[in-house]
Structures are given as C-alpha cells and as structure tokens.
C-alpha cells in the first residue's frame, strides 16, 4: 500500500513529486522529513510491489529506492522499471546500507541513477536529488522536442529502439499527394494567404494520414509523402493508404465549400499510391536525420501522383495496392500506362 | 568503552531534521525495533535465513541513524554472519543484541527527554 500524500511542496518553486520506497518505518520517516525540508512533495511505499503500482498510477519525478525489502526487493523494482517504457525514464536513486560493492555495481547496471549509503547524509542527498532532477528535466525536454518535431510513430520508435541510421526491408504502401495548379494559385494571392492555405491543407492531410495509421515523412511545398506500414506495422497498409486518400479528397471537397463561400480559390489534389517491399529507416546524418523509405515502389507512387494530371483522376494506385483493397472499393482499370521514368508500362487503377 | 549512543551523530540528526522530529523518530524506533528483534528471534528459531538477514540489516540501518554504533555493529555481524554465526555460539550473539538494545532504548529515552 502507498501512504497518503504528505508534505508541503509549496516551499520552493522547484518542488518535485518523489516516491520513497522503504520497508523500514524509521528510514521512511527520516527520508520523508529530509525531502520535505528540501521543499519536495513525497509519497511512500513499503515494498517494491507497492512502489511499481504507485509509479504506474501517477507520474513521479524521482524514486528513492531501498534494496532489502519483502515481497519485491529493490533489484526487482529496477528490473521492472527498466523493462517498462512508461517508467524507465523516471530516475531511481538507490538508498541502502547494503554490504558489498558488487551490490552497488548491480544497482547501477540495472539502471539506477545514483547510489546513496544509509544513513543518508542530508547535504549529499540534496546535491544528488538536485542533479538527478535536473537530468530528468533535460530528458523530458528532449522528449518534448522529439514529440513536437517528429511524427508520433517515429517518436515512439525512437524511444523504443533508439536512433540508428540505416534501413530495413519492410512491406508497406507509399502515398504522394500534391495540390494541382499550386504555382498559379500561389501567384494569384498574397504569400500570407498561401501560408494560411498550406497550413489548413497540411492539417487536413496529416489528420487523414494519422487517422489510418500512416506517417507523413516529407513535406515539400504543396506536396507530401506518407508511409503506411512502417515504422509501425499495419495489417493492411494498402487499404489503409487508399482509405486515407479517400478521406483526403473528402476533406478537400469540404474545404472547397468553405473557400467558395469566402470568395477564395478552391484547390484540387492528386494522389498516387503504390505498395510493395521497400527499405525504410533513418537517413541523413547523426545530427539531423529523417525517417523515410526508398525503393522502386516509392518512385512508382510519385509517378502515379504526377500522372493524375494527365489521367484527370484524383487517386491513382498500382496493381499491388489494388490487390489489397477490400471488396467495398472497386477501382477502375486504366490499363497499362507508360509512366515517365519507367521502362515498362505499368498497370494503373483509378478511384 | 564505547558509548551506547554517539552524541555527535544524534546531535546532527536533531539539527538537520529538527528536535521535535528527532523525538518522533526515536519513538518510532522504540516501537518498531522490539518487533524487528522478535522477528529476528523467530527467524532464527525457524531457520528462515532470508528474514533473519533482512531484520538484521534493518536494525543495523536504524542503529546507524541514531548513532547506536555498538548496536549497529552487532546487527551487521548478524547480517553478514547469518544463522550459522548465531548457531555456532549457541545463540549468544542474539542475547548480546538484546542486551545492547536495552541500553540503546534507555539512552535514547534519556536523550529525547534532554
């Protein structure tokens, strides 16, 4: 069980929420007192199991962990925390009077942020807690940057697998979308209006992609590229990509109704989708990289998107994507088409 | 001869945690320690090495907190030596711990009053 909230965190602006885990009441009281005097808010748990439950129940900024405990000891807590994606960034400072340097080493190897021998020296406690909280703050900030500047799927992939340049073969679908006649449109209005139009357009497109499990990997001018099936696998990437495309078209039609009533120019988009094996991963440099995919399939999707102009159709897909579609959709065959950059004619379908 | 409670350690505790809080902490120890010592005896009788070690460890830790150096050293001996060390001396180390605890409890009671 976890004792009820205790403590007054209002003493300083930098109050943190801390969890003290110790089976010994004297130790618990003394640590609670020391931390409250430092201005932190404190909760306590009497064994490892209660501690892990508490951590899953509410976010803590830092955990002070004893090792020798009944039910679940501190080593087991460290193992559980390290294996739990939601918990593993919470710094754990071990406070123990364990005998043997090997035990200290084991704690550090299991991911403990620091080790303090009991009875804990108050000055040392303050310094270590301060340093750990500062590191946590920087890590949180980094995560926030990743969250803001990377797609959620990429952020999750980065958090789970870490960052490494290089790709792996995946079976996925790629979607290219582009605004038809964007250049004359941009020239006919003030740049501010064009930015506003693009922002609305991208908001709608991102929604349509994310809503079907896809990932927008590139934006350039008025065009975007989206991947379905990587880095997060999808049971049917082709179908997801096509449904996303249909939603895009629907969104743009609704947007055009608004544009029309506001006396502003309407827009049209063209979409190309191709499916198959490709290489997906991070490309760039260690300092700046982007998640993308590369391969013939990607080129084909881009060519299909360009061909929507000549074919005068909103959505064009390849045969592999057509194969994956559920029966409710019935694409029309446009036959074998000679696409730019392709030596052989390619079977094209329109929706 | 070693003093029962190291005055400097106890004073430091009072200074950093507050005198009132030190009293509260002593009271908690005087309530908890007999339970842990009883559990230590039970574990010894039952041959429960894990509980024996954990109780000895906990008593050592608390002894150090209050500056009960001799008491903490005895508890540490039990933690490291385990059941075998007590059996080898026919229970004598446990009796010694009991006697030292009585001195610690007396000294702490005096100290918190003063």
Coordinates of C-alpha atoms in Angstrom, one line a residue:
Chain A
X1 CA 0.0 0.0 0.0
X2 CA 1.1 3.6 -0.5
X3 CA 0.7 6.1 2.3
X4 CA -1.4 9.1 1.6
X5 CA 0.0 12.3 0.2
X6 CA 2.1 14.1 2.8
X7 CA 4.2 17.2 2.6
X8 CA 4.2 20.7 1.6
X9 CA 5.6 21.3 -1.8
X10 CA 4.8 25.0 -1.9
X11 CA 8.0 26.0 -0.1
X12 CA 10.0 26.3 -3.3
X13 CA 9.1 26.8 -6.9
X14 CA 11.0 23.7 -7.9
X15 CA 9.0 21.2 -5.9
X16 CA 9.2 17.7 -7.3
X17 CA 7.0 14.7 -6.7
X18 CA 9.1 12.0 -5.1
X19 CA 8.4 8.4 -4.1
X20 CA 10.2 6.9 -1.2
X21 CA 10.4 3.1 -1.1
X22 CA 11.5 1.5 2.1
X23 CA 10.1 -1.2 4.3
X24 CA 11.6 0.3 7.5
X25 CA 9.4 2.9 9.1
X26 CA 12.3 4.9 10.7
X27 CA 14.0 5.2 7.4
X28 CA 10.8 6.2 5.6
X29 CA 10.0 8.9 8.1
X30 CA 13.6 10.3 8.1
X31 CA 13.8 10.4 4.3
X32 CA 10.4 11.9 4.0
X33 CA 11.4 14.6 6.5
X34 CA 14.6 15.3 4.7
X35 CA 13.0 15.7 1.4
X36 CA 10.1 17.8 2.7
X37 CA 12.6 20.1 4.2
X38 CA 14.1 20.4 0.7
X39 CA 10.6 21.5 -0.5
X40 CA 9.6 18.4 -2.3
X41 CA 6.3 16.5 -2.2
X42 CA 6.6 13.0 -1.0
X43 CA 4.7 9.7 -1.2
X44 CA 5.9 6.5 0.3
X45 CA 5.6 2.8 -0.4
X46 CA 6.5 -0.1 1.9
X47 CA 7.8 -2.6 -0.6
X48 CA 8.8 -3.0 -4.2
X49 CA 5.4 -4.2 -5.5
X50 CA 3.6 -1.2 -3.9
X51 CA 6.2 1.1 -5.5
X52 CA 5.8 -0.2 -9.0
X53 CA 2.0 0.0 -8.6
X54 CA 2.3 3.6 -7.4
X55 CA 4.6 4.5 -10.3
X56 CA 2.1 3.1 -12.8
X57 CA -0.6 5.1 -11.1
X58 CA 0.9 8.5 -11.0
X59 CA 4.0 10.1 -12.5
X60 CA 6.9 10.7 -10.2
X61 CA 9.9 12.9 -10.9
X62 CA 12.2 10.7 -8.9
X63 CA 12.2 7.5 -6.8
X64 CA 14.3 6.8 -3.7
X65 CA 14.6 3.1 -3.5
X66 CA 15.7 0.7 -0.7
X67 CA 17.0 -2.7 -1.8
X68 CA 16.3 -5.0 1.1
X69 CA 12.5 -5.4 1.1
X70 CA 10.0 -8.1 1.4
X71 CA 7.7 -9.2 -1.5
X72 CA 9.7 -7.4 -4.1
X73 CA 13.2 -6.1 -3.5
X74 CA 14.9 -3.1 -5.0
X75 CA 16.7 -5.1 -7.6
X76 CA 13.4 -6.5 -8.9
X77 CA 12.0 -3.0 -8.9
X78 CA 14.9 -1.7 -11.0
X79 CA 14.4 -4.6 -13.5
X80 CA 10.6 -3.8 -13.8
X81 CA 11.2 -0.1 -14.2
X82 CA 13.8 -0.7 -16.9
X83 CA 11.5 -3.0 -18.8
X84 CA 8.6 -0.6 -18.7
X85 CA 8.6 2.0 -21.4
X86 CA 6.4 4.3 -19.4
X87 CA 8.6 4.1 -16.3
X88 CA 12.1 3.8 -17.5
X89 CA 12.8 7.5 -17.7
X90 CA 12.0 8.1 -14.1
X91 CA 15.3 8.4 -12.2
X92 CA 15.8 6.0 -9.4
X93 CA 18.3 6.8 -6.7
X94 CA 19.1 3.7 -4.5
X95 CA 19.4 4.4 -0.8
X96 CA 20.7 1.4 1.0
X97 CA 23.1 0.1 3.6
X98 CA 23.8 -2.9 1.5
X99 CA 27.1 -4.7 2.1
X100 CA 29.4 -5.2 -0.8
X101 CA 30.5 -3.1 -3.7
X102 CA 29.1 -5.7 -6.1
X103 CA 25.6 -4.8 -5.0
X104 CA 26.2 -1.2 -5.7
X105 CA 27.5 -2.1 -9.2
X106 CA 24.5 -4.3 -9.8
X107 CA 22.2 -1.3 -9.0
X108 CA 24.0 0.9 -11.4
X109 CA 24.0 -1.8 -14.1
X110 CA 20.2 -2.2 -13.6
X111 CA 19.8 1.5 -14.4
X112 CA 19.9 3.2 -11.0
X113 CA 20.7 6.9 -11.5
X114 CA 22.8 7.0 -8.3
X115 CA 23.5 5.3 -5.1
X116 CA 23.4 6.7 -1.6
X117 CA 24.5 4.8 1.5
X118 CA 22.2 4.9 4.5
X119 CA 22.1 6.8 6.8
X120 CA 21.9 9.3 4.1
X121 CA 23.9 12.5 4.6
X122 CA 21.5 15.4 4.1
X123 CA 23.9 17.6 2.2
X124 CA 24.7 14.7 -0.2
X125 CA 21.0 13.9 -0.5
X126 CA 20.2 17.4 -1.6
X127 CA 23.0 17.5 -4.2
X128 CA 22.2 14.1 -5.7
X129 CA 18.5 14.7 -5.8
X130 CA 19.1 18.1 -7.4
X131 CA 21.4 16.6 -10.0
X132 CA 19.0 13.8 -10.8
X133 CA 16.0 16.1 -11.1
X134 CA 18.0 18.4 -13.4
X135 CA 18.9 15.4 -15.7
X136 CA 15.3 14.3 -15.7
X137 CA 14.2 17.8 -16.7
X138 CA 16.6 17.8 -19.6
X139 CA 15.5 14.3 -20.7
X140 CA 11.8 15.5 -20.5
X141 CA 12.7 18.5 -22.6
X142 CA 14.4 16.3 -25.2
X143 CA 11.4 14.0 -25.4
X144 CA 9.2 17.0 -25.8
X145 CA 11.3 18.2 -28.7
X146 CA 11.2 14.8 -30.4
X147 CA 7.4 14.7 -29.8
X148 CA 7.0 18.1 -31.4
X149 CA 9.3 17.7 -34.4
X150 CA 8.8 14.1 -35.2
X151 CA 5.7 12.1 -36.1
X152 CA 4.3 10.3 -33.0
X153 CA 5.1 6.9 -34.6
X154 CA 8.7 8.0 -35.2
X155 CA 9.0 9.4 -31.7
X156 CA 7.7 6.1 -30.3
X157 CA 10.1 4.1 -32.5
X158 CA 13.0 6.3 -31.4
X159 CA 12.1 5.8 -27.7
X160 CA 11.7 2.0 -28.1
X161 CA 14.5 1.2 -30.4
X162 CA 16.8 4.1 -30.1
X163 CA 18.3 6.0 -33.0
X164 CA 20.4 4.4 -35.7
X165 CA 21.0 5.5 -39.2
X166 CA 20.2 2.8 -41.8
X167 CA 17.1 1.0 -43.0
X168 CA 15.4 -2.4 -43.0
X169 CA 13.2 -4.1 -45.6
X170 CA 9.5 -3.6 -44.9
X171 CA 6.3 -4.3 -46.8
X172 CA 4.5 -1.0 -46.9
X173 CA 2.5 1.4 -49.0
X174 CA 3.6 4.9 -50.0
X175 CA 1.3 7.8 -50.8
X176 CA 2.2 11.0 -52.6
X177 CA -0.2 13.9 -52.6
X178 CA 0.1 17.3 -54.3
X179 CA -2.1 20.3 -54.9
X180 CA -3.0 20.7 -58.6
X181 CA -2.0 24.1 -60.1
X182 CA -0.4 25.3 -57.0
X183 CA 2.1 27.7 -58.6
X184 CA -0.5 29.9 -60.4
X185 CA -2.6 29.7 -57.3
X186 CA 0.2 31.0 -55.1
X187 CA 1.0 33.7 -57.6
X188 CA -2.6 34.9 -57.6
X189 CA -2.7 35.7 -53.9
X190 CA -0.6 37.2 -51.1
X191 CA 2.1 34.9 -49.6
X192 CA 0.4 35.2 -46.2
X193 CA -2.8 33.8 -47.6
X194 CA -0.8 31.0 -49.3
X195 CA 0.8 30.1 -46.0
X196 CA -2.5 30.0 -44.3
X197 CA -3.9 27.8 -47.1
X198 CA -1.0 25.4 -46.8
X199 CA -1.4 25.2 -43.1
X200 CA -5.0 24.3 -43.4
X201 CA -4.2 21.9 -46.2
X202 CA -1.5 20.1 -44.1
X203 CA -3.7 19.9 -41.1
X204 CA -6.3 18.1 -43.1
X205 CA -3.8 15.8 -44.8
X206 CA -2.0 14.9 -41.5
X207 CA -5.3 14.1 -40.0
X208 CA -6.3 11.8 -42.9
X209 CA -2.9 10.1 -42.8
X210 CA -2.6 9.6 -39.0
X211 CA -6.3 8.5 -38.8
X212 CA -5.4 5.4 -40.8
X213 CA -2.1 4.6 -39.1
X214 CA 0.1 6.3 -41.6
X215 CA 3.1 8.6 -41.1
X216 CA 3.8 11.8 -43.1
X217 CA 7.5 11.5 -43.7
X218 CA 8.1 14.5 -46.0
X219 CA 6.5 17.8 -46.8
X220 CA 7.8 19.9 -49.7
X221 CA 6.0 23.0 -50.9
X222 CA 2.5 21.7 -51.5
X223 CA 3.3 18.1 -51.7
X224 CA 3.6 15.4 -49.1
X225 CA 4.8 11.8 -48.8
X226 CA 3.2 9.4 -46.4
X227 CA 4.2 5.8 -45.4
X228 CA 1.7 3.2 -44.3
X229 CA 3.1 0.1 -42.5
X230 CA 6.4 1.5 -41.2
X231 CA 7.8 2.1 -38.6
X232 CA 4.7 0.7 -37.1
X233 CA 3.3 -2.4 -38.9
X234 CA -0.3 -2.4 -40.2
X235 CA -2.3 -5.5 -41.1
X236 CA -3.3 -4.0 -44.5
X237 CA -1.1 -1.0 -45.4
X238 CA -2.6 -0.7 -49.0
X239 CA -6.1 -0.5 -47.8
X240 CA -5.2 2.0 -45.1
X241 CA -3.4 4.2 -47.7
X242 CA -6.4 4.2 -50.0
X243 CA -8.8 5.0 -47.3
X244 CA -6.6 7.8 -46.2
X245 CA -6.6 9.1 -49.8
X246 CA -10.4 9.0 -50.0
X247 CA -10.6 10.9 -46.7
X248 CA -8.2 13.5 -48.1
X249 CA -10.4 14.0 -51.1
X250 CA -13.4 14.3 -48.9
X251 CA -11.7 16.8 -46.7
X252 CA -10.6 18.9 -49.6
X253 CA -14.1 19.0 -51.0
X254 CA -15.4 20.3 -47.7
X255 CA -12.6 22.8 -47.5
X256 CA -13.5 24.0 -51.0
X257 CA -17.1 24.6 -49.9
X258 CA -15.7 27.0 -47.3
X259 CA -13.3 28.6 -49.7
X260 CA -16.0 29.2 -52.2
X261 CA -18.3 30.8 -49.7
X262 CA -15.4 33.0 -48.6
X263 CA -14.7 34.0 -52.2
X264 CA -11.3 32.3 -52.1
X265 CA -9.8 30.0 -54.6
X266 CA -10.6 26.3 -54.5
X267 CA -8.0 23.6 -54.6
X268 CA -7.7 20.1 -56.2
X269 CA -5.3 17.4 -55.2
X270 CA -3.8 14.4 -56.9
X271 CA -2.8 11.3 -55.1
X272 CA -0.6 8.3 -56.1
X273 CA -0.3 5.1 -54.1
X274 CA 2.0 2.1 -54.6
X275 CA 2.7 -0.9 -52.4
X276 CA 5.4 -3.5 -52.0
X277 CA 8.8 -4.1 -50.5
X278 CA 11.0 -1.1 -49.7
X279 CA 13.7 -0.1 -47.4
X280 CA 12.6 2.2 -44.5
X281 CA 14.7 3.8 -41.8
X282 CA 16.5 6.9 -40.8
X283 CA 18.6 8.7 -43.4
X284 CA 20.7 11.8 -43.0
X285 CA 23.5 12.3 -40.5
X286 CA 23.7 11.6 -36.8
X287 CA 23.0 15.2 -36.2
X288 CA 20.0 15.6 -38.4
X289 CA 18.0 12.7 -39.9
X290 CA 14.6 11.9 -41.1
X291 CA 12.5 8.7 -41.3
X292 CA 11.9 7.8 -44.8
X293 CA 11.6 4.9 -47.3
X294 CA 13.4 4.2 -50.5
X295 CA 12.8 1.9 -53.5
X296 CA 11.1 1.4 -56.8
X297 CA 7.7 1.4 -55.1
X298 CA 8.4 4.9 -53.8
X299 CA 9.3 6.1 -57.3
X300 CA 6.2 4.5 -58.7
X301 CA 3.9 6.2 -56.1
X302 CA 5.4 9.5 -57.1
X303 CA 4.9 8.8 -60.8
X304 CA 1.3 7.8 -60.2
X305 CA 0.7 11.1 -58.4
X306 CA 2.2 13.0 -61.3
X307 CA 0.1 11.0 -63.8
X308 CA -3.2 12.1 -62.1
X309 CA -2.9 15.3 -64.1
X310 CA -2.9 13.6 -67.5
X311 CA -5.4 10.9 -66.3
X312 CA -7.6 13.6 -64.8
X313 CA -8.3 11.4 -61.9
X314 CA -7.9 12.2 -58.2
X315 CA -6.4 8.9 -57.0
X316 CA -4.3 6.5 -58.9
X317 CA -3.0 3.2 -57.5
X318 CA -0.8 0.4 -58.7
X319 CA -1.8 -3.3 -59.1
X320 CA -0.2 -4.3 -55.8
X321 CA -2.3 -1.8 -53.9
X322 CA -5.4 -2.8 -55.8
X323 CA -4.9 -6.4 -54.7
X324 CA -5.1 -5.4 -51.0
X325 CA -8.3 -3.5 -51.3
X326 CA -11.4 -4.7 -49.5
X327 CA -14.4 -5.5 -51.7
X328 CA -16.3 -2.3 -50.8
X329 CA -14.0 -0.4 -53.1
X330 CA -14.0 -1.0 -56.8
X331 CA -11.2 0.7 -58.7
X332 CA -11.4 1.2 -62.4
X333 CA -8.6 -0.2 -64.5
X334 CA -6.9 2.4 -66.8
X335 CA -4.9 -0.4 -68.4
X336 CA -1.1 -0.4 -68.8
X337 CA 0.3 3.1 -68.8
X338 CA 3.7 4.3 -69.8
X339 CA 4.8 6.3 -66.9
X340 CA 7.7 8.8 -67.0
X341 CA 10.9 7.2 -65.7
X342 CA 9.5 3.6 -66.1
X343 CA 10.8 1.4 -68.9
X344 CA 7.8 -0.9 -68.8
X345 CA 4.2 0.2 -68.9
X346 CA 2.5 -0.2 -65.5
X347 CA -1.0 -1.3 -64.7
X348 CA -2.8 1.7 -63.3
X349 CA -6.2 1.8 -61.4
X350 CA -8.3 4.9 -60.6
X351 CA -10.6 5.5 -57.7
Chain B
X1 CA 34.5 1.5 26.4
X2 CA 32.2 2.6 23.5
X3 CA 29.3 4.9 24.4
X4 CA 25.9 3.5 23.7
X5 CA 24.8 6.4 21.5
X6 CA 27.3 8.6 19.7
X7 CA 26.4 12.1 20.8
X8 CA 27.7 13.8 17.6
X9 CA 25.6 11.6 15.4
X10 CA 22.5 12.2 17.5
X11 CA 23.0 15.9 17.6
X12 CA 23.4 16.1 13.9
X13 CA 20.2 14.2 13.5
X14 CA 18.4 16.7 15.7
X15 CA 20.0 19.6 13.9
X16 CA 19.1 18.6 10.4
X17 CA 15.7 17.0 10.9
X18 CA 14.6 19.2 13.8
X19 CA 14.4 18.4 17.6
X20 CA 10.7 17.6 17.6
X21 CA 11.1 15.3 14.7
X22 CA 14.0 13.6 16.3
X23 CA 11.8 12.8 19.3
X24 CA 9.1 11.4 16.9
X25 CA 11.8 9.3 15.1
X26 CA 13.1 7.9 18.4
X27 CA 9.6 7.0 19.5
X28 CA 9.0 5.2 16.2
X29 CA 12.3 3.3 16.6
X30 CA 11.4 2.3 20.2
X31 CA 8.1 0.9 18.8
X32 CA 9.5 -0.8 15.7
X33 CA 12.8 -2.2 17.0
X34 CA 11.3 -4.7 19.5
X35 CA 9.0 -6.0 16.7
X36 CA 12.1 -6.5 14.4
X37 CA 14.1 -8.1 17.2
X38 CA 11.3 -10.5 18.0
X39 CA 11.1 -11.3 14.3
X40 CA 14.9 -11.8 14.3
X41 CA 14.5 -14.4 17.1
X42 CA 11.6 -16.1 15.3
X43 CA 13.5 -16.3 12.0
X44 CA 16.5 -17.8 13.9
X45 CA 14.3 -20.4 15.5
X46 CA 12.6 -21.2 12.2
X47 CA 15.8 -21.3 10.2
X48 CA 14.4 -18.5 8.0
X49 CA 17.7 -17.1 6.7
X50 CA 16.2 -14.5 4.4
X51 CA 14.0 -12.8 7.1
X52 CA 16.9 -13.1 9.6
X53 CA 19.2 -11.2 7.2
X54 CA 16.6 -8.6 6.4
X55 CA 15.8 -7.9 10.0
X56 CA 19.5 -7.7 11.0
X57 CA 20.0 -5.3 8.0
X58 CA 17.1 -3.1 9.0
X59 CA 18.3 -2.9 12.7
X60 CA 21.8 -2.1 11.5
X61 CA 20.5 0.7 9.3
X62 CA 18.4 2.2 12.2
X63 CA 21.3 1.8 14.7
X64 CA 23.5 3.9 12.4
X65 CA 20.8 6.6 12.0
X66 CA 20.8 7.2 15.8
X67 CA 24.5 6.7 16.4
X68 CA 24.0 3.4 18.2
X69 CA 27.3 2.2 17.0
X70 CA 27.8 -0.9 19.0
X71 CA 24.2 -2.0 18.4
X72 CA 24.6 -1.4 14.6
X73 CA 27.9 -3.3 14.6
X74 CA 26.3 -6.3 16.3
X75 CA 23.4 -6.2 13.8
X76 CA 25.8 -6.0 11.0
X77 CA 27.6 -9.1 12.4
X78 CA 24.3 -10.9 12.3
X79 CA 23.5 -9.7 8.8
X80 CA 26.9 -10.9 7.4
X81 CA 27.3 -14.0 9.6
X82 CA 23.7 -15.3 9.1
X83 CA 22.1 -18.1 11.1
X84 CA 25.3 -20.1 11.2
X85 CA 27.2 -17.5 13.2
X86 CA 24.5 -17.5 15.9
X87 CA 24.2 -21.3 16.0
X88 CA 28.0 -21.6 16.3
X89 CA 27.9 -19.6 19.5
X90 CA 24.7 -21.2 20.8
X91 CA 22.6 -18.1 20.4
X92 CA 25.0 -15.8 22.3
X93 CA 25.1 -13.0 19.6
X94 CA 21.3 -12.7 19.8
X95 CA 21.4 -12.4 23.6
X96 CA 24.1 -9.7 23.2
X97 CA 22.0 -7.8 20.8
X98 CA 19.0 -7.9 23.2
X99 CA 21.2 -6.6 26.0
X100 CA 22.6 -3.8 23.8
X101 CA 19.1 -2.9 22.6
X102 CA 18.0 -2.4 26.3
X103 CA 21.0 0.0 26.7
X104 CA 20.1 1.8 23.5
X105 CA 16.5 2.2 24.4
X106 CA 17.4 3.6 27.8
X107 CA 19.9 6.0 26.3
X108 CA 17.6 7.2 23.6
X109 CA 14.8 7.8 26.1
X110 CA 17.1 9.9 28.2
X111 CA 18.4 11.8 25.1
X112 CA 15.0 12.7 23.8
X113 CA 13.9 14.0 27.2
X114 CA 17.0 16.2 27.4

